[in-house]
Amino acid sequence: MEPTATVLDLNQLRRSCSSCALHELCLPAGIDADDLNRLDAAVKDKRMLDRGAMLYREGDRFDALYVVRSGSLKSFVQNEAGDMQILAFHLPGEIIGFDALASNQHVSQAEALERSSICEQPYAHLQRVTSEVPALHRQLMRVISREVVEEHRHLMVMGRQQAQEQLATFLKSVADRHQRLQRDSTTLNLSMSRYDIANYLGLVVETVSRLFSRMEEMGVLEVNRKSVRILRPDLLAGLCRTGAMSKQKDAG
Amino acid sequence: MEPTATVLDLNQLRRSCSSCALHELCLPAGIDADDLNRLDAAVKDKRMLDRGAMLYREGDRFDALYVVRSGSLKSFVQNEAGDMQILAFHLPGEIIGFDALASNQHVSQAEALERSSICEQPYAHLQRVTSEVPALHRQLMRVISREVVEEHRHLMVMGRQQAQEQLATFLKSVADRHQRLQRDSTTLNLSMSRYDIANYLGLVVETVSRLFSRMEEMGVLEVNRKSVRILRPDLLAGLCRTGAMSKQKDAG
DNA sequence: CGGGGTCTTGATCGTCTTCAATAAAAGTGG
DNA sequence: CCACTTTTATTGAAGACGATCAAGACCCCG
């Protein structure tokens, strides 16, 4: 759509973390310039991934955490039958790879949804730096914790909300993350396919497509393939709430 | 149901970890007697929880991991509206509390499903011991990793399977965990209510009840309230498989 | 023994899925 | 660059699965 983005990425690629446009969003939040430089030194390289390319596969040895600089990815698991379940979408500034922290090898897979620039943080280095810089360690823990909370939220959405609420919640989530990136949070460019969205929510693609159309009719959205404009953020927020009847609320 | 269990618990309560019937199932797997004693010293106390009692609540400061000695618990999250989503059930030998590891405070809640005996491992001590005993550290990491994998599996079940497959998978999971405990894996005593099972799977209680009846008619189970006997483990295993049509399999 | 919570079962309804067809976009190769 | 195929998205019609509403049975606890 806009070639500007690509050009920007290429420029950023040359720069170090301290000048990274995302540096306040990922690990270094609340960390001074000195600490930042030490972290910077640990960065191995900045990889480019084409659409469909895998960042890591299940079983891969764990040797780094990854920060999305530009583009986006999906992470997912597969069962014996090959069924895929998408766990999360990852936007710029977000960190991937935590799934391998405990066992030292990945238990999920990550694939680029579009041409993406990835910043690789070798874990051995990162570990050394975080042990020396308590602030960085706390920040890393905070990010991991957010990850856990996010998984809980995903389960809650799948378990207790119905399709329209689910899609509304998903869109709001993407919009909120755009906002944190100081981007226009009303004009979303969804890099993932309808299939991916459906899979993530536990629905089929037709249902998702219909919901987009319905929310457009309601005047909440303006949908054009990948491009979704949120016309009424207030209404969208309302659609997220599990309306009156849901399954069960608090159990005694 | 059987007072024998309660008596056993009371006896075990007096004993240390090294004589704990579950010791090979939880942390100390693959750890020699010497190491075990050091771990033993770290155990603060063994708590009893009545049915409905909370082990920890959201926001509680993190200060220990807990091992279920007997009984069982559920862990869950709640949203602003008070809707509950059960994340997991915890059987004897299983460890709870990992959700707080990163942020140092719990982001979910744990409640006893029946009178349960809990072994408390103060984290400060545990940390000291694991740093001195690499084998224990690895074992802890392995357990955490299993937790992550389990959450992925939960998402997969909720997202891609239909009701009957979900319940079959749930039952098989409980049976498998019974087997690891060297218990009779064909006679389950489900401590959680139908409401809890339904909530865990993202269904309503009536659906779960009907599915139990249906699987009984099929000759797979013999159901009597909380007591479920698996007559045909082979058929049950078959019911777990997402039969032919599901939502979407592997995406290209 | 009564009463509240749990569980089961039935009837009906609605949401989401399935199947099918079309359209638009993107990728492919001459 | 344009036919060609393939993938992705939309829409319709029909059907199924699970939810909802309602009633009754059962169980446990005071």
XYZ file of C-alpha atoms (C1' of nucleotides) in Angstrom:
564
model
C 0.000 0.000 0.000
C 2.441 2.679 1.154
C 6.046 2.228 0.118
C 7.042 4.809 2.729
C 6.959 2.143 5.383
C 9.461 -0.045 3.594
C 11.900 2.787 3.132
C 11.704 3.663 6.783
C 12.420 0.073 7.783
C 15.543 -0.060 5.710
C 16.827 3.065 7.357
C 16.052 1.820 10.819
C 17.851 -1.371 10.051
C 21.164 0.451 10.146
C 20.549 2.031 13.464
C 21.094 0.705 16.926
C 18.508 0.112 19.614
C 19.144 3.439 21.266
C 17.851 5.201 18.233
C 15.173 2.650 17.515
C 11.806 4.288 17.172
C 10.375 1.555 19.356
C 12.897 1.650 22.130
C 10.525 3.082 24.676
C 7.931 0.485 23.904
C 9.871 -2.681 24.380
C 12.433 -3.653 26.946
C 14.186 -0.406 27.777
C 11.181 1.462 29.153
C 12.357 3.442 32.132
C 15.993 2.710 31.497
C 18.637 5.409 31.150
C 20.936 5.987 28.196
C 23.864 4.197 29.783
C 21.919 1.004 30.362
C 20.515 1.255 26.890
C 23.942 1.134 25.358
C 24.807 -2.040 27.190
C 21.650 -3.630 25.930
C 22.461 -2.371 22.512
C 25.713 -4.241 22.452
C 23.878 -7.486 23.026
C 21.816 -7.196 19.915
C 23.096 -9.748 17.474
C 21.498 -8.593 14.298
C 18.350 -7.325 12.701
C 16.720 -9.869 10.476
C 14.266 -9.395 7.675
C 11.541 -11.955 7.229
C 9.437 -12.277 4.127
C 5.756 -12.968 4.348
C 5.268 -16.604 5.332
C 8.813 -17.027 6.622
C 9.223 -18.729 9.981
C 11.043 -16.967 12.805
C 11.181 -20.187 14.800
C 9.511 -23.583 14.781
C 8.385 -25.918 17.493
C 11.375 -27.705 18.949
C 13.891 -25.093 17.836
C 16.531 -24.404 20.414
C 15.976 -21.214 22.346
C 18.722 -18.714 21.918
C 17.110 -15.336 21.622
C 14.132 -13.155 22.247
C 12.866 -11.177 19.297
C 11.459 -7.687 19.047
C 9.225 -6.818 16.126
C 10.612 -3.615 14.614
C 8.202 -3.438 11.729
C 5.686 -5.735 10.129
C 3.840 -8.366 12.123
C 3.797 -12.054 12.975
C 1.507 -14.739 14.218
C 2.457 -17.406 16.710
C 0.645 -20.703 16.828
C 0.696 -24.336 17.841
C -0.234 -27.435 15.898
C -1.577 -30.736 17.141
C -0.731 -34.192 15.836
C -3.366 -33.890 13.127
C -1.820 -30.660 11.905
C -4.630 -28.446 13.118
C -3.349 -24.972 13.779
C -4.370 -22.728 16.640
C -3.136 -19.162 16.542
C -2.075 -17.971 19.976
C -1.314 -14.342 19.257
C -0.503 -11.689 16.700
C 2.608 -9.631 17.252
C 2.863 -5.990 16.268
C 5.876 -3.670 16.229
C 7.422 -3.104 19.623
C 6.231 -6.443 20.905
C 8.515 -9.241 22.049
C 8.288 -12.865 20.971
C 9.934 -16.049 22.083
C 8.974 -16.321 25.739
C 7.408 -19.701 25.148
C 10.884 -21.226 25.156
C 12.137 -19.573 28.328
C 11.425 -22.497 30.598
C 12.309 -25.523 28.512
C 15.017 -23.922 26.397
C 13.241 -24.888 23.250
C 10.254 -23.402 21.508
C 6.865 -24.963 22.081
C 5.141 -22.844 19.456
C 5.935 -21.392 16.078
C 6.169 -17.857 14.771
C 5.564 -16.835 11.173
C 5.721 -13.437 9.507
C 2.405 -12.130 8.211
C 4.157 -9.632 5.951
C 7.682 -8.507 5.270
C 8.940 -7.811 8.769
C 12.044 -6.524 10.470
C 13.034 -8.398 13.577
C 15.505 -7.375 16.248
C 17.231 -10.369 17.787
C 18.294 -10.311 21.435
C 20.573 -13.289 22.151
C 19.364 -14.613 25.423
C 22.779 -15.338 26.867
C 23.709 -11.686 26.490
C 20.331 -10.493 27.633
C 20.620 -12.595 30.746
C 23.978 -11.063 31.556
C 22.692 -7.549 31.047
C 19.494 -8.047 33.018
C 21.416 -9.508 35.929
C 23.514 -6.330 36.028
C 20.682 -3.902 35.421
C 17.824 -4.545 37.824
C 15.565 -2.056 36.045
C 15.896 -4.012 32.848
C 15.197 -7.250 34.625
C 12.021 -5.833 36.130
C 10.979 -4.555 32.751
C 11.509 -7.957 31.180
C 9.461 -9.576 33.923
C 6.730 -7.026 33.359
C 6.606 -7.898 29.685
C 6.440 -11.624 30.383
C 3.685 -11.035 32.877
C 1.713 -9.057 30.317
C 2.066 -12.040 28.029
C 0.531 -14.340 30.637
C -2.341 -11.939 31.258
C -2.906 -11.718 27.541
C -3.210 -15.497 27.244
C -5.743 -15.492 30.039
C -7.702 -12.803 28.231
C -7.626 -14.888 25.070
C -9.100 -17.853 26.922
C -11.753 -15.627 28.436
C -12.707 -14.242 25.043
C -12.912 -17.669 23.437
C -14.765 -19.209 26.308
C -17.272 -16.624 27.340
C -17.918 -14.260 24.441
C -19.903 -14.793 21.311
C -18.659 -14.198 17.822
C -19.478 -10.510 17.448
C -18.113 -9.653 20.861
C -15.001 -11.623 20.063
C -14.322 -9.768 16.839
C -15.025 -6.416 18.505
C -12.598 -7.308 21.295
C -9.997 -8.348 18.764
C -10.310 -5.109 16.786
C -10.207 -3.027 19.941
C -7.066 -4.828 20.993
C -5.376 -4.054 17.705
C -6.525 -0.439 17.880
C -5.230 -0.061 21.428
C -1.862 -1.426 20.423
C -1.761 0.988 17.499
C -2.400 3.784 19.933
C 0.527 2.742 22.105
C 2.624 2.982 18.961
C 1.379 6.552 18.535
C -0.199 5.486 15.333
C -3.645 6.331 14.133
C -5.708 3.910 16.151
C -8.811 4.367 14.016
C -7.318 3.236 10.732
C -6.157 -0.329 10.971
C -4.312 -2.228 8.329
C -4.896 -5.818 9.258
C -1.951 -7.816 8.032
C -3.515 -11.136 8.932
C -6.010 -12.908 6.690
C -9.646 -13.489 7.566
C -8.676 -17.116 8.030
C -6.137 -16.122 10.642
C -8.605 -13.933 12.501
C -11.188 -16.702 12.428
C -8.679 -19.251 13.645
C -7.484 -16.987 16.431
C -11.058 -16.562 17.657
C -12.151 -20.154 17.152
C -14.564 -19.304 14.332
C -14.759 -20.016 10.615
C -13.808 -17.524 7.965
C -17.366 -16.974 6.736
C -18.518 -15.929 10.170
C -15.750 -13.371 10.460
C -16.488 -12.013 7.016
C -20.171 -11.684 7.853
C -19.390 -9.943 11.120
C -17.261 -7.370 9.331
C -20.162 -6.709 7.008
C -22.620 -6.486 9.874
C -20.469 -4.071 11.829
C -20.156 -1.997 8.701
C -23.940 -1.913 8.319
C -24.193 -0.845 11.946
C -21.970 2.089 11.140
C -19.219 0.975 13.474
C -16.643 0.210 10.829
C -15.726 1.009 7.280
C -14.256 -2.158 5.846
C -12.184 -2.509 2.737
C -10.418 -5.836 2.701
C -7.387 -5.479 4.939
C -8.136 -1.839 5.631
C -10.546 -1.238 8.495
C -11.521 2.207 9.698
C -13.182 2.485 13.067
C -15.913 5.081 12.643
C -17.417 4.760 16.096
C -14.875 3.654 18.722
C -17.539 4.106 21.376
C -19.863 1.624 19.744
C -17.002 -0.786 19.168
C -16.139 -0.672 22.848
C -19.760 -1.379 23.628
C -19.783 -4.420 21.399
C -16.931 -5.923 23.394
C -19.045 -6.197 26.498
C -20.671 -9.538 26.877
C -24.255 -8.408 26.385
C -26.627 -9.381 29.178
C -26.720 -13.127 28.621
C -23.508 -14.964 28.278
C -22.722 -18.456 29.447
C -22.147 -18.283 33.167
C -20.815 -15.482 35.237
C -19.238 -15.845 38.615
C -19.782 -19.305 40.023
C -20.542 -19.652 43.717
C -17.109 -40.235 49.794
C -14.265 -42.304 51.227
C -12.972 -41.304 54.646
C -9.825 -43.336 53.961
C -8.425 -40.481 51.910
C -8.824 -37.987 54.733
C -7.060 -40.176 57.223
C -4.161 -40.658 54.872
C -3.849 -36.907 54.419
C -3.606 -36.295 58.118
C -0.819 -38.785 58.395
C 1.051 -37.379 55.464
C 0.714 -33.962 56.982
C 3.206 -34.854 59.675
C 5.768 -36.087 57.281
C 8.363 -34.238 55.330
C 8.694 -33.958 51.577
C 11.187 -36.783 51.409
C 8.517 -39.185 52.528
C 5.744 -37.489 50.589
C 3.931 -39.979 48.427
C 4.030 -37.467 45.642
C 7.664 -36.550 45.823
C 8.593 -38.181 42.578
C 5.800 -36.458 40.770
C 6.470 -32.857 41.630
C 9.676 -30.945 41.858
C 12.180 -33.517 43.059
C 11.950 -35.898 40.134
C 15.409 -37.097 39.391
C 16.909 -35.565 42.493
C 18.911 -37.499 45.055
C 18.154 -37.842 48.746
C 20.626 -35.195 49.788
C 19.130 -32.555 47.549
C 15.703 -33.577 48.662
C 16.499 -32.794 52.259
C 17.607 -29.298 51.384
C 14.367 -28.737 49.562
C 12.535 -30.197 52.492
C 13.919 -27.588 54.830
C 12.477 -24.865 52.647
C 8.939 -26.047 53.024
C 7.167 -23.589 55.271
C 4.118 -25.541 56.172
C 1.385 -27.743 54.907
C -1.927 -25.985 54.762
C -5.399 -27.440 54.705
C -7.997 -25.722 52.601
C -11.702 -26.347 52.914
C -13.877 -26.596 49.876
C -14.359 -23.117 48.458
C -11.389 -21.630 50.290
C -9.035 -19.475 48.265
C -5.367 -20.325 48.075
C -4.593 -16.948 46.535
C -6.465 -14.139 44.857
C -5.675 -11.858 41.985
C -3.275 -9.175 43.149
C -1.950 -11.172 46.097
C 1.771 -10.819 46.558
C 3.734 -13.778 45.313
C 5.663 -15.534 47.987
C 5.361 -19.212 47.351
C 4.648 -21.984 44.943
C 2.170 -24.579 46.082
C 2.062 -28.323 45.580
C -1.259 -30.103 45.826
C -0.767 -33.015 48.231
C -4.345 -34.183 48.234
C -7.656 -32.810 47.046
C -7.905 -30.500 44.070
C -8.226 -26.862 43.046
C -9.328 -24.713 40.169
C -7.557 -21.595 38.998
C -9.418 -18.898 37.148
C -9.548 -15.269 36.093
C -12.387 -12.786 36.241
C -13.079 -9.816 34.033
C -14.457 -6.437 35.085
C -18.010 -7.745 34.820
C -17.189 -10.583 37.165
C -17.367 -13.292 34.528
C -15.199 -16.195 35.512
C -13.035 -18.274 33.197
C -11.466 -21.379 34.628
C -7.919 -21.837 33.398
C -7.060 -25.200 34.878
C -7.832 -27.841 37.439
C -5.058 -28.951 39.712
C -4.697 -32.509 40.963
C -2.350 -33.975 43.569
C 1.313 -33.665 42.675
C 0.727 -30.603 40.547
C 2.194 -27.203 41.244
C 0.293 -23.929 41.315
C 1.290 -20.311 41.478
C 3.467 -19.839 38.396
C 1.204 -17.073 37.163
C 2.872 -14.714 39.631
C 6.463 -15.595 38.777
C 7.018 -12.680 36.442
C 5.169 -9.824 38.075
C 5.561 -10.933 41.672
C 1.849 -10.848 42.199
C -0.850 -13.256 41.187
C -2.816 -12.567 38.054
C -5.305 -15.364 38.646
C -7.036 -16.975 41.572
C -6.973 -20.475 42.994
C -9.787 -22.072 44.944
C -10.106 -25.494 46.530
C -12.703 -27.768 44.978
C -12.746 -29.992 48.039
C -10.890 -30.249 51.316
C -7.297 -30.166 50.140
C -3.850 -30.399 51.601
C -1.365 -27.947 50.166
C 2.380 -27.937 50.483
C 3.805 -24.437 50.477
C 7.226 -23.767 48.979
C 8.334 -20.243 49.931
C 9.793 -18.846 46.771
C 12.718 -17.107 48.416
C 13.935 -20.426 49.792
C 13.110 -22.276 46.635
C 15.140 -19.784 44.644
C 18.137 -20.302 46.892
C 17.883 -24.066 46.643
C 17.373 -24.158 42.897
C 20.364 -21.906 42.373
C 22.477 -24.414 44.296
C 20.948 -27.531 42.800
C 20.952 -27.351 39.026
C 18.895 -30.517 38.692
C 16.133 -28.972 40.723
C 16.255 -25.814 38.678
C 15.903 -27.787 35.478
C 13.037 -29.719 36.972
C 11.264 -26.506 37.944
C 11.740 -25.148 34.448
C 10.354 -28.366 33.022
C 7.242 -28.023 35.132
C 6.727 -24.410 34.116
C 7.137 -25.373 30.508
C 4.547 -28.097 30.865
C 2.236 -25.419 32.209
C 2.726 -23.300 29.103
C 2.128 -26.251 26.813
C -1.000 -27.081 28.754
C -2.390 -23.577 28.253
C -1.738 -23.887 24.532
C -3.595 -27.181 24.522
C -6.496 -25.561 26.327
C -6.717 -22.877 23.661
C -6.555 -25.495 20.951
C -9.356 -27.491 22.539
C -11.592 -24.471 22.983
C -10.888 -23.093 19.566
C -10.912 -26.100 17.311
C -12.905 -28.879 18.922
C -16.601 -29.275 19.332
C -18.389 -29.976 22.559
C -18.185 -33.768 22.631
C -14.549 -33.803 21.606
C -13.829 -31.205 24.256
C -15.400 -33.228 27.036
C -13.680 -36.394 25.856
C -10.347 -34.586 25.833
C -11.003 -33.237 29.294
C -11.848 -36.671 30.680
C -8.851 -38.240 29.035
C -6.647 -35.566 30.537
C -7.961 -36.308 34.017
C -7.549 -40.038 33.448
C -3.984 -39.599 32.229
C -3.118 -37.556 35.275
C -4.638 -40.236 37.496
C -2.427 -42.751 35.803
C 0.675 -40.719 36.535
C -0.414 -40.840 40.151
C -0.543 -44.622 39.876
C -4.202 -44.422 40.589
C -6.935 -46.276 38.823
C -7.253 -44.218 35.687
C -10.593 -45.699 34.715
C -12.518 -44.675 37.792
C -12.574 -40.921 38.108
C -13.996 -38.998 40.977
C -14.570 -35.579 39.507
C -14.272 -33.057 42.278
C -15.389 -30.147 40.136
C -19.035 -29.391 39.434
C -20.671 -29.651 36.034
C -20.689 -25.861 36.067
C -16.934 -25.830 36.441
C -16.409 -28.324 33.659
C -18.717 -26.339 31.409
C -16.979 -23.093 32.234
C -13.553 -24.600 31.644
C -14.627 -25.775 28.195
C -16.592 -22.678 27.225
C -19.944 -24.466 27.302
C -23.077 -24.329 29.448
C -23.901 -26.823 32.140
C -26.799 -28.427 30.272
C -24.587 -29.270 27.339
C -22.051 -30.968 29.566
C -24.754 -32.913 31.342
C -26.229 -34.058 28.048
C -22.808 -35.103 26.778
C -22.232 -37.253 29.844
C -25.547 -38.940 29.168
C -24.759 -39.399 25.519
C -21.372 -40.929 26.196
C -23.038 -43.230 28.671
C -25.535 -44.337 26.025
C -22.646 -44.936 23.663
C -21.184 -47.288 26.228
C -18.053 -45.212 26.706
C -18.743 -44.149 30.266
C -20.689 -45.139 33.290
C -21.742 -41.915 34.943
C -22.992 -41.470 38.449
C -22.842 -37.846 39.425
C -19.241 -37.119 40.380
C -18.202 -40.675 39.800
C -17.277 -41.501 36.221
C -16.053 -44.900 35.141
C -14.394 -45.152 31.768
C -15.666 -48.400 30.261
C -13.990 -48.004 26.891
C -10.786 -45.984 27.023
C -10.215 -46.762 23.367
C -13.494 -45.193 22.337
C -12.870 -42.227 24.591
C -9.526 -41.640 22.937
C -11.256 -41.787 19.578
C -13.774 -39.178 20.621
C -10.956 -36.741 21.355
C -9.940 -36.644 17.739
C -11.489 -33.795 15.857
C -13.685 -35.910 13.588
C -13.225 -35.262 9.897
C -14.715 -31.792 9.676
C -13.566 -29.224 12.145
C -13.033 -25.549 11.612
C -9.807 -25.117 9.703
C -6.733 -27.239 9.795
C -3.308 -26.132 8.809
C -3.402 -22.815 7.044
C -1.164 -22.404 4.079
C -37.357 -32.922 57.359
C -37.206 -28.943 54.625
C -34.689 -26.119 51.387
C -31.029 -24.605 48.389
C -27.803 -26.092 45.257
C -26.626 -29.471 41.731
C -27.739 -32.333 38.012
C -30.621 -34.160 34.410
C -33.889 -34.062 30.687
C -37.126 -32.000 27.328
C -38.687 -28.442 23.952
C -37.571 -24.608 21.375
C -34.784 -21.093 19.481
C -30.735 -18.788 17.584
C -26.099 -18.518 16.369
C -22.617 -20.289 13.994
C -21.281 -23.809 10.657
C -21.550 -26.014 6.381
C -22.044 -26.136 1.559
C -22.080 -23.616 -2.596
C -21.330 -19.942 -5.782
C -19.318 -15.654 -7.083
C -16.132 -11.896 -7.043
C -11.931 -9.641 -6.252
C -7.106 -9.781 -5.614
C -2.660 -11.717 -6.031
C 0.526 -14.656 -7.909
C 2.470 -17.249 -12.319
C 4.267 -17.852 -16.680
C 4.302 -17.271 -21.496
C 1.604 -7.110 -20.177
C -2.028 -10.023 -20.379
C -4.328 -14.673 -19.943
C -4.315 -18.070 -16.447
C -4.476 -20.096 -12.032
C -4.653 -19.734 -7.130
C -5.729 -17.599 -3.081
C -8.644 -14.634 -0.375
C -12.980 -12.524 0.578
C -17.934 -11.991 0.358
C -22.678 -13.505 0.259
C -26.697 -16.728 0.228
C -29.372 -20.802 1.670
C -29.799 -24.635 4.556
C -28.720 -27.227 8.473
C -26.703 -28.473 13.008
C -24.972 -27.803 17.227
C -25.160 -25.705 21.322
C -27.799 -22.114 24.110
C -31.830 -20.841 26.377
C -35.954 -21.571 28.925
C -38.500 -24.575 31.841
C -39.465 -28.353 34.850
C -38.432 -32.025 37.756
C -35.188 -35.232 40.306
C -31.621 -35.819 43.268
C -28.390 -34.789 46.883
C -26.283 -32.625 50.653
C -26.378 -29.610 54.733
C -28.287 -27.415 58.460
